[in-house]
CSV table of C-alpha atoms and ligand atoms in Angstrom, one decimal:
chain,number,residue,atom,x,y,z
A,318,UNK,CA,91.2,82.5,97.1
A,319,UNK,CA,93.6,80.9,94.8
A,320,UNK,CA,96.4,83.6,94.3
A,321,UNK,CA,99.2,81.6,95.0
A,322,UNK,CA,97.5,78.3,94.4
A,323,UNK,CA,100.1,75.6,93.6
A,324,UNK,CA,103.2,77.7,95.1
A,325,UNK,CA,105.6,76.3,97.6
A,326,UNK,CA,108.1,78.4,99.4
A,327,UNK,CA,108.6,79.3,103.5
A,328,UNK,CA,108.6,82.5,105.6
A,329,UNK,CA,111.5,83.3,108.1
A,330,UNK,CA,110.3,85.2,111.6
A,331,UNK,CA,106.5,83.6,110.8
A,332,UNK,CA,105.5,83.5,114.2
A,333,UNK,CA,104.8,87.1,114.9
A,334,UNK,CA,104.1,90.0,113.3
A,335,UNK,CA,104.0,90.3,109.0
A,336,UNK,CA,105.1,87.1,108.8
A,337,UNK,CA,102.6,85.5,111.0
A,338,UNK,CA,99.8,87.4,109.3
A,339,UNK,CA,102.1,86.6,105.7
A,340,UNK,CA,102.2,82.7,106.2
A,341,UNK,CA,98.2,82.4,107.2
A,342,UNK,CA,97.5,84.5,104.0
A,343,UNK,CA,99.7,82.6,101.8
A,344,UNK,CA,98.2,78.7,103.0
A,345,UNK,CA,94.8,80.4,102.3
A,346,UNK,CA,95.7,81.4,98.8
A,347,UNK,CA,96.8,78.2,97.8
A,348,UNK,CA,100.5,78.5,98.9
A,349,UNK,CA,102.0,75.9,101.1
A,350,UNK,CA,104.6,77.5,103.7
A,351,UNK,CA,107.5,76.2,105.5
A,352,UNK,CA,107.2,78.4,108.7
A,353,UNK,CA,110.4,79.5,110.4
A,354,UNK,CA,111.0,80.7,113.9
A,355,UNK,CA,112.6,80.7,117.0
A,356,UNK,CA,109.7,80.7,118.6
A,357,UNK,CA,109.3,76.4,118.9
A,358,UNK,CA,105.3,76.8,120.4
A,359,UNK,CA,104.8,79.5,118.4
A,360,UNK,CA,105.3,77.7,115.3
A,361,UNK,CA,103.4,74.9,116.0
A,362,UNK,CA,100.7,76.5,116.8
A,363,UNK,CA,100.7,78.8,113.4
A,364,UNK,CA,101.1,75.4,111.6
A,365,UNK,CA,98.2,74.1,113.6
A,366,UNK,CA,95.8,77.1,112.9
A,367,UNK,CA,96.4,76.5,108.9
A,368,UNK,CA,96.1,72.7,108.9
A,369,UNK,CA,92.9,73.0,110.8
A,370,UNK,CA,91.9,75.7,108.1
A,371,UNK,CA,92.8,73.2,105.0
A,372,UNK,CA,95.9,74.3,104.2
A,373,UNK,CA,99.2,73.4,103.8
A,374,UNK,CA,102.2,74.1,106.9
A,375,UNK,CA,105.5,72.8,107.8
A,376,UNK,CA,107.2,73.6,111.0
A,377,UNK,CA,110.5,74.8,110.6
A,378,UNK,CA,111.8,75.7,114.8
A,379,UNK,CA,115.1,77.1,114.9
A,380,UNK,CA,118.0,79.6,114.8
A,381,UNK,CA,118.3,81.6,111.6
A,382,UNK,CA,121.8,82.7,113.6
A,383,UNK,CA,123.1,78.9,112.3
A,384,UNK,CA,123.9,79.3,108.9
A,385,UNK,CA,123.6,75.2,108.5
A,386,UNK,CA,119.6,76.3,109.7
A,387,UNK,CA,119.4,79.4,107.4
A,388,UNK,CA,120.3,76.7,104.5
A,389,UNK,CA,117.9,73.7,105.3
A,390,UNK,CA,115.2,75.1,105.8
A,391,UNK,CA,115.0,76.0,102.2
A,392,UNK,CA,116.0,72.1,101.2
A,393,UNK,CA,113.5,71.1,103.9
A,394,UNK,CA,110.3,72.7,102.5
A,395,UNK,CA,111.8,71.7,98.8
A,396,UNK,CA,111.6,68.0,100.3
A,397,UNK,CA,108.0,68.1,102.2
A,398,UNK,CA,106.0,69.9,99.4
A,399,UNK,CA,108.2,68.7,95.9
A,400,UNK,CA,109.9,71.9,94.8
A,401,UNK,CA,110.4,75.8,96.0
A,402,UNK,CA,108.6,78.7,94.0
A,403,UNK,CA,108.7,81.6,96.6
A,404,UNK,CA,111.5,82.8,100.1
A,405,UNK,CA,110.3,85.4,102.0
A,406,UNK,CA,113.4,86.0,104.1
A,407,UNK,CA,111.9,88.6,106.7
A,408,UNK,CA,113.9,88.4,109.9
A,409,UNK,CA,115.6,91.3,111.1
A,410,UNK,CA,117.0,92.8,114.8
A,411,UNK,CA,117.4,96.2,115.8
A,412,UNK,CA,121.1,95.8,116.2
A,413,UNK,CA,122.6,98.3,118.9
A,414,UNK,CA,121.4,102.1,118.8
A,415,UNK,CA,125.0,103.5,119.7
A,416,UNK,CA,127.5,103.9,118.1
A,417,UNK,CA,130.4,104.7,120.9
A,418,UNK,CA,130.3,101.9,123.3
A,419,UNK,CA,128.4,100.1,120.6
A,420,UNK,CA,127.1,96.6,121.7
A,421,UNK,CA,129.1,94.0,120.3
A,422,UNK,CA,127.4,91.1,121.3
A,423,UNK,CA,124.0,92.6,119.6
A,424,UNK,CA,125.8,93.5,116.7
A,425,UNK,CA,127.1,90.3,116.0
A,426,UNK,CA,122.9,89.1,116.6
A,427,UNK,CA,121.8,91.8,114.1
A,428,UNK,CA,124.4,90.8,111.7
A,429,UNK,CA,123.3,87.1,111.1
A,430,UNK,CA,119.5,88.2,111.2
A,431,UNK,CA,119.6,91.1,109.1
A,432,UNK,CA,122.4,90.1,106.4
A,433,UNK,CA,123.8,86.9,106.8
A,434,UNK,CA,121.3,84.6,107.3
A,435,UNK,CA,119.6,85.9,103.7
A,436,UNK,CA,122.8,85.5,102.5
A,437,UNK,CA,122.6,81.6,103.2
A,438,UNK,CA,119.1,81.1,102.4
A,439,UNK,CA,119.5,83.1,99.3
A,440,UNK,CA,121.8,80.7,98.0
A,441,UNK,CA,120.1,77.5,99.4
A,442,UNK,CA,117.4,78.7,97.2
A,443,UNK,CA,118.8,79.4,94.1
A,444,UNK,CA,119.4,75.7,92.7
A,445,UNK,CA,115.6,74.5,93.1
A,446,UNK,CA,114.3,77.7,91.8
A,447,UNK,CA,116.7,77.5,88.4
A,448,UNK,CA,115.0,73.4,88.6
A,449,UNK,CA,112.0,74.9,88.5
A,450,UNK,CA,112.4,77.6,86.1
A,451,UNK,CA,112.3,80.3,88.1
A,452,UNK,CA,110.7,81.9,91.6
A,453,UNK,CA,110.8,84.6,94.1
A,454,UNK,CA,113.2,86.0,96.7
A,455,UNK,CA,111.2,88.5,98.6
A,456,UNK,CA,113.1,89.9,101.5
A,457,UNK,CA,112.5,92.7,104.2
A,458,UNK,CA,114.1,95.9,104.2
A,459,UNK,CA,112.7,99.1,106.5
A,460,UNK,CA,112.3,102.7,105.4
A,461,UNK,CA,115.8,102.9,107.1
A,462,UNK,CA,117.5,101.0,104.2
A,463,UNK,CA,116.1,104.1,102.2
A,464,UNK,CA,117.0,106.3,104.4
A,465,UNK,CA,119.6,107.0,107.3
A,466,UNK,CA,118.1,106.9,110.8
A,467,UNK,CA,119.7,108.9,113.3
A,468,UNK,CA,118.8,106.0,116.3
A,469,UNK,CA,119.7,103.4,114.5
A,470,UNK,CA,122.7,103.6,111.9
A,471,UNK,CA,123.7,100.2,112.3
A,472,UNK,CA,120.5,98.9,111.3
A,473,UNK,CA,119.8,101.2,108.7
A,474,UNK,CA,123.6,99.8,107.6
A,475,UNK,CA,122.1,97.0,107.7
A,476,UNK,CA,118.7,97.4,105.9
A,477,UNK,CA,120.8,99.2,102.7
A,478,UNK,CA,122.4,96.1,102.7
A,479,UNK,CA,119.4,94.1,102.5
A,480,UNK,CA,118.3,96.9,99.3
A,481,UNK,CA,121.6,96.0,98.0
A,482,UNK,CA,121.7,92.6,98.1
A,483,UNK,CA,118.7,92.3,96.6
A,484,UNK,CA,118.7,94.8,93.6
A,485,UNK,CA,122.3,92.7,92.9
A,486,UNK,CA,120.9,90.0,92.5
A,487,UNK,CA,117.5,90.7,90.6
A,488,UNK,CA,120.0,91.0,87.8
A,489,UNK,CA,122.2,88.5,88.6
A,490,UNK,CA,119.6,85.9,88.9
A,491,UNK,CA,117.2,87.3,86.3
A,492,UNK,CA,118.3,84.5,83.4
A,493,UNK,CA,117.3,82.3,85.3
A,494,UNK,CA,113.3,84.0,85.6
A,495,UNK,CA,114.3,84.4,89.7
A,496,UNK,CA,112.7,87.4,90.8
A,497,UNK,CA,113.6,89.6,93.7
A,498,UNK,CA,112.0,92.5,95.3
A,499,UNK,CA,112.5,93.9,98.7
A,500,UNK,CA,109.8,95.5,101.4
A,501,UNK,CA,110.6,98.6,102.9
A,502,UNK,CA,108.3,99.1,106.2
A,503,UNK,CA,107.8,102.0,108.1
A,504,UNK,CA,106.1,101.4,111.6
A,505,UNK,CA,104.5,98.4,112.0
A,506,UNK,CA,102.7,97.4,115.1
A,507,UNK,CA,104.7,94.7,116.0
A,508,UNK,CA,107.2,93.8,119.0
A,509,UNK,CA,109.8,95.0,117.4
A,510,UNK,CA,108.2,98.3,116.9
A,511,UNK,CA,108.9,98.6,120.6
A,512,UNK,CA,112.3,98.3,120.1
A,513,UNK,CA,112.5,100.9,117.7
A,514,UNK,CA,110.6,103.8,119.9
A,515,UNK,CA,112.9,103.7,123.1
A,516,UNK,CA,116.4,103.5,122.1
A,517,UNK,CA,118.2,104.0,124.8
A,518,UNK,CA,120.1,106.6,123.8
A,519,UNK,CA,117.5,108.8,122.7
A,520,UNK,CA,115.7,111.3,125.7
A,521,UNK,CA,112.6,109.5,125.6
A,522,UNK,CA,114.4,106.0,126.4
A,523,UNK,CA,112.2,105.4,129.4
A,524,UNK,CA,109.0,107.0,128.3
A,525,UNK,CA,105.9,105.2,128.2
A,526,UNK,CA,106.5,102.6,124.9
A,527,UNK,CA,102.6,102.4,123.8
A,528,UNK,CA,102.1,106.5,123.9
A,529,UNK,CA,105.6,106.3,121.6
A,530,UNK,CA,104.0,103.8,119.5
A,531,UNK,CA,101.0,106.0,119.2
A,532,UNK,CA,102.5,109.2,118.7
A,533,UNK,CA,105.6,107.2,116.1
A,534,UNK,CA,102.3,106.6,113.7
A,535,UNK,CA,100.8,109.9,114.4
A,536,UNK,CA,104.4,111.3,112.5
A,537,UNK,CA,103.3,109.4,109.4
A,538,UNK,CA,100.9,111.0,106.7
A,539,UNK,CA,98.9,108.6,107.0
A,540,UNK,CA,98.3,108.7,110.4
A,541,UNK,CA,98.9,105.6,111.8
A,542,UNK,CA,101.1,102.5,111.9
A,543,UNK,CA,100.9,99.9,109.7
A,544,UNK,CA,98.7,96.8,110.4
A,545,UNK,CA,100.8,93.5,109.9
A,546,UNK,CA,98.9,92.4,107.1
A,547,UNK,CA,99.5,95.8,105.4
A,548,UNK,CA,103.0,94.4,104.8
A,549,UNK,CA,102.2,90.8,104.1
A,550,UNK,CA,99.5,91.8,101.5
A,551,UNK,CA,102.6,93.4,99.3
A,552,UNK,CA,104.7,90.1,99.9
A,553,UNK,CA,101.4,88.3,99.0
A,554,UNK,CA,101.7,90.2,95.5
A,555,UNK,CA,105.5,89.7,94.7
A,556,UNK,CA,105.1,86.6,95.3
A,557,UNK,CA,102.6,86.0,92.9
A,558,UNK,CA,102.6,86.0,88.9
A,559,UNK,CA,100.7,89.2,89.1
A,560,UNK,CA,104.0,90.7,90.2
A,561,UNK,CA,105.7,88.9,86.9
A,562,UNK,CA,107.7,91.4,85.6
A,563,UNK,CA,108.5,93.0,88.8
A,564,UNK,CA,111.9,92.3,90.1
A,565,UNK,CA,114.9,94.5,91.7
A,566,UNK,CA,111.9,96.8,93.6
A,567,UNK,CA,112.1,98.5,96.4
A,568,UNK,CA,108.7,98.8,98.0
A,569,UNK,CA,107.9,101.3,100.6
A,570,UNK,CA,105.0,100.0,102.8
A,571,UNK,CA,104.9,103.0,104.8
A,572,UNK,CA,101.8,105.1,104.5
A,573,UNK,CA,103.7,108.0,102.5
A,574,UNK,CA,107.0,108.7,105.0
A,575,UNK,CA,109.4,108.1,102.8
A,576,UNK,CA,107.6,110.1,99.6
B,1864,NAD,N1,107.9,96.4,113.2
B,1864,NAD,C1,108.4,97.4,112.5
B,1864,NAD,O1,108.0,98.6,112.7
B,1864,NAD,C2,109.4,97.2,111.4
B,1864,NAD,C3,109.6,98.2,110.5
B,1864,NAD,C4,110.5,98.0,109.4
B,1864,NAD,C5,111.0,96.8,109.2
B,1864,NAD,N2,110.8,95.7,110.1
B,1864,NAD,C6,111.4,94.4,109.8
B,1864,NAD,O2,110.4,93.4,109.8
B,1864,NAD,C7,111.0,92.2,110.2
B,1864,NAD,C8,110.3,91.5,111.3
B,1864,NAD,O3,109.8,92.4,112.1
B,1864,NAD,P1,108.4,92.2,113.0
B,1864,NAD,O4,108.1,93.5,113.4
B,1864,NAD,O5,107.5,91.4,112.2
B,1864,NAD,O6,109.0,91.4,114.2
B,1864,NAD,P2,108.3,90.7,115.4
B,1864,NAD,O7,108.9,91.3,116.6
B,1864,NAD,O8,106.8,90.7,115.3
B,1864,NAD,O9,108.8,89.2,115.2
B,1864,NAD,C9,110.1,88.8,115.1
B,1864,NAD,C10,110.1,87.3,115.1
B,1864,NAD,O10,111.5,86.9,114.9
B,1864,NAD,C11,111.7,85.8,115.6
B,1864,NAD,N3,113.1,85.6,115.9
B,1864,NAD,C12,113.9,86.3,116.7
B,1864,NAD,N4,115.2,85.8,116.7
B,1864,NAD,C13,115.2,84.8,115.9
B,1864,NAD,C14,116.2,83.8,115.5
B,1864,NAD,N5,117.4,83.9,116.0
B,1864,NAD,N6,115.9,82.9,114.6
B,1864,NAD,C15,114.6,82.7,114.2
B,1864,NAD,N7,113.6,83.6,114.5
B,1864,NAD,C16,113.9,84.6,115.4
B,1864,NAD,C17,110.9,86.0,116.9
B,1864,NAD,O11,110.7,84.8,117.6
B,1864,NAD,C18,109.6,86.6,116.4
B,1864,NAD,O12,108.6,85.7,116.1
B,1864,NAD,C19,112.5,92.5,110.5
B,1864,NAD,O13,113.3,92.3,109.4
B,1864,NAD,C20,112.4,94.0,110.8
B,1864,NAD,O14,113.7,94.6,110.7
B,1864,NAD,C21,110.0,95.9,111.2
C-alpha cells in the first residue's frame, strides 16, 4: 500500500475519531504523519501503534487553542521528516447550542478550534509547500457548513467558514500547485457525535445519547452513521495525486443527507 508513499504532512485531532483512523492509514500508505492532539497519552500511543507497524510518526501533544502551537507544528514535522506535502487540519468543537444566553467561554473554545487555529496552520504551511512545489490543505467542514442547523448555528457559522476559507484559498494558492479541499461529514460515530445529539436546548437534551446516536443515523439514507475511516478514506484521496486536479471541493461524506 503505497498511496501516499513518500508524502510528509501531520493530522490535527489524530487521537480519536477520523483522524486517528486518518493518521494509521496514511503511515501505512507510505505517508509519514506528525500527529496532533491534546490528548498527551493518546498520542503516544497512536505514534507507538505505527512505529511498531513500520511506519513513520511524530508526536505532536498540545493546544491547537495557542496559535504559536497551531504554527509549529507544521515547522516541526517539516524539520523531523525534510519537507511538508499534505495538512489535514480536522479539529473542530461544537461551540454553544444557544443562541440567547450563549456560552461565551465555549465560543471563544469553538472559535480557535474551528476557524482560527486553520487559520495559523494554514499559513505555517504555505512557505514549505511553495519550497516544494506544491501540496495539500485538507481541512474538515460538517454537513452544517452546507447547510444551517437549527441546534447549532454557531457551529454551522463556523463550518461555512471553514467552506470559505478553503474555496478562497484553492484559488489563491493555486499558482503555487497548493491544493485545498474540504470534508463535509454528516454523523460520524465519534465522541463528538455525542455532543451533537443532546443539545441542551433541544427536548431530547437528557434522553438516552446512544438510542440518539442510533436513531441520528437511522435519519440518513443510508441508514447509518459514518464509520471513522469512511471520512479518512476521502482525506486519504485528496491527499494523494489521484486527487491532482481536485482543489476548492467541498466533499459531503454523509451517506446522501445533504443530496
Ligand atoms: N463526529 C461527527 O459526527 C462530526 C460530523 C461532522 C464534522 N465533524 C468534525 O470532525 C472533527 C473532529 O471530530 P471527531 O468526531 O473526529 O472528534 P473526536 O471527538 O473523535 O476527537 C476530537 C479530538 O480533538 C482533540 N482535541 C480537543 N480539544 C483540543 C485542543 N484544544 N487541542 C488539540 N486537540 C484537541 C481531542 O483530544 C480528541 O482527540 C471536527 O472538526 C468536527 O467538527 C464531526
Amino acid at each position: 500500500m503505497t498511496r501516499l508513499a513518500g508524502k510528509v504532512g501531520l493530522i490535527t485531532a489524530a487521537a480519536s475519531g477520523m483522524g486517528r483512523a486518518g493518521a494509521l492509514r496514511f503511515a501505512a500508505e507510505g505517508a509519514a504523519v506528525g500527529v496532533v492532539d491534546i490528548d498527551a497519552a493518546g498520542v503516544a500511543s497512536l505514534v507507538a501503534e505505527i512505529e511498531a507497524a513500520g511506519g513513520r510518526a511524530l508526536a505532536l501533544p498540545g493546544d491547537l487553542t495557542d496559535a504559536d502551537f497551531s504554527r509549529s507544528i507544521v515547522a516541526d514535522t517539516a524539520a523531523a521528516f525534510g519537507g511538508l506535502d499534505y495538512v489535514w487540519m480536522h479539529a473542530g468543537h461544537p461551540g454553544p447550542s444557544r443562541v440567547e444566553d450563549m456560552d461565551e467561554a465555549v465560543l471563544e473554545l469553538a472559535l480557535h478550534l474551528n476557524l482560527r487555529t486553520i487559520m495559523h496552520s494554514t499559513a505555517a504551511a504555505l512557505p514549505l509547500m511553495r519550497e516544494r512545489g506544491g501540496g495539500s490543505l485538507v481541512f474538515t467542514a460538517s454537513t452544517a457548513g452546507i447547510y444551517g442547523s437549527p441546534h447549532s448555528p454557531a457551529y454551522s457559522m463556523m463550518k461555512f467558514g471553514v467552506v470559505g476559507w478553503c474555496r478562497s484559498l484553492a484559488k489563491r494558492v493555486a499558482p503555487d500547485q497548493i491544493r485545498a479541499n474540504v470534508i463535509c461529514p454528516g454523523g460520524v460515530d465519534t465522541p463528538m457525535l455525542r455532543a451533537f445529539v443532546a443539545r441542551p436546548d433541544t427536548p431530547q437534551a437528557n434522553g438516552d445519547k446512544e438510542e440518539m446516536v442510533a436513531a441520528r443515523g437511522g435519519k440518513t439514507p443510508l441508514g447509518r452513521n459514518a464509520r471513522p475511516e469512511e471520512i479518512s478514506n476521502a482525506a486519504l484521496f485528496l491527499v494523494s495525486d489521484e486527487a491532482s486536479f481536485i482543489s476548492g471541493a467541498v466533499l459531503p461524506v454523509d451517506g446522501a443527507m445533504t443530496a
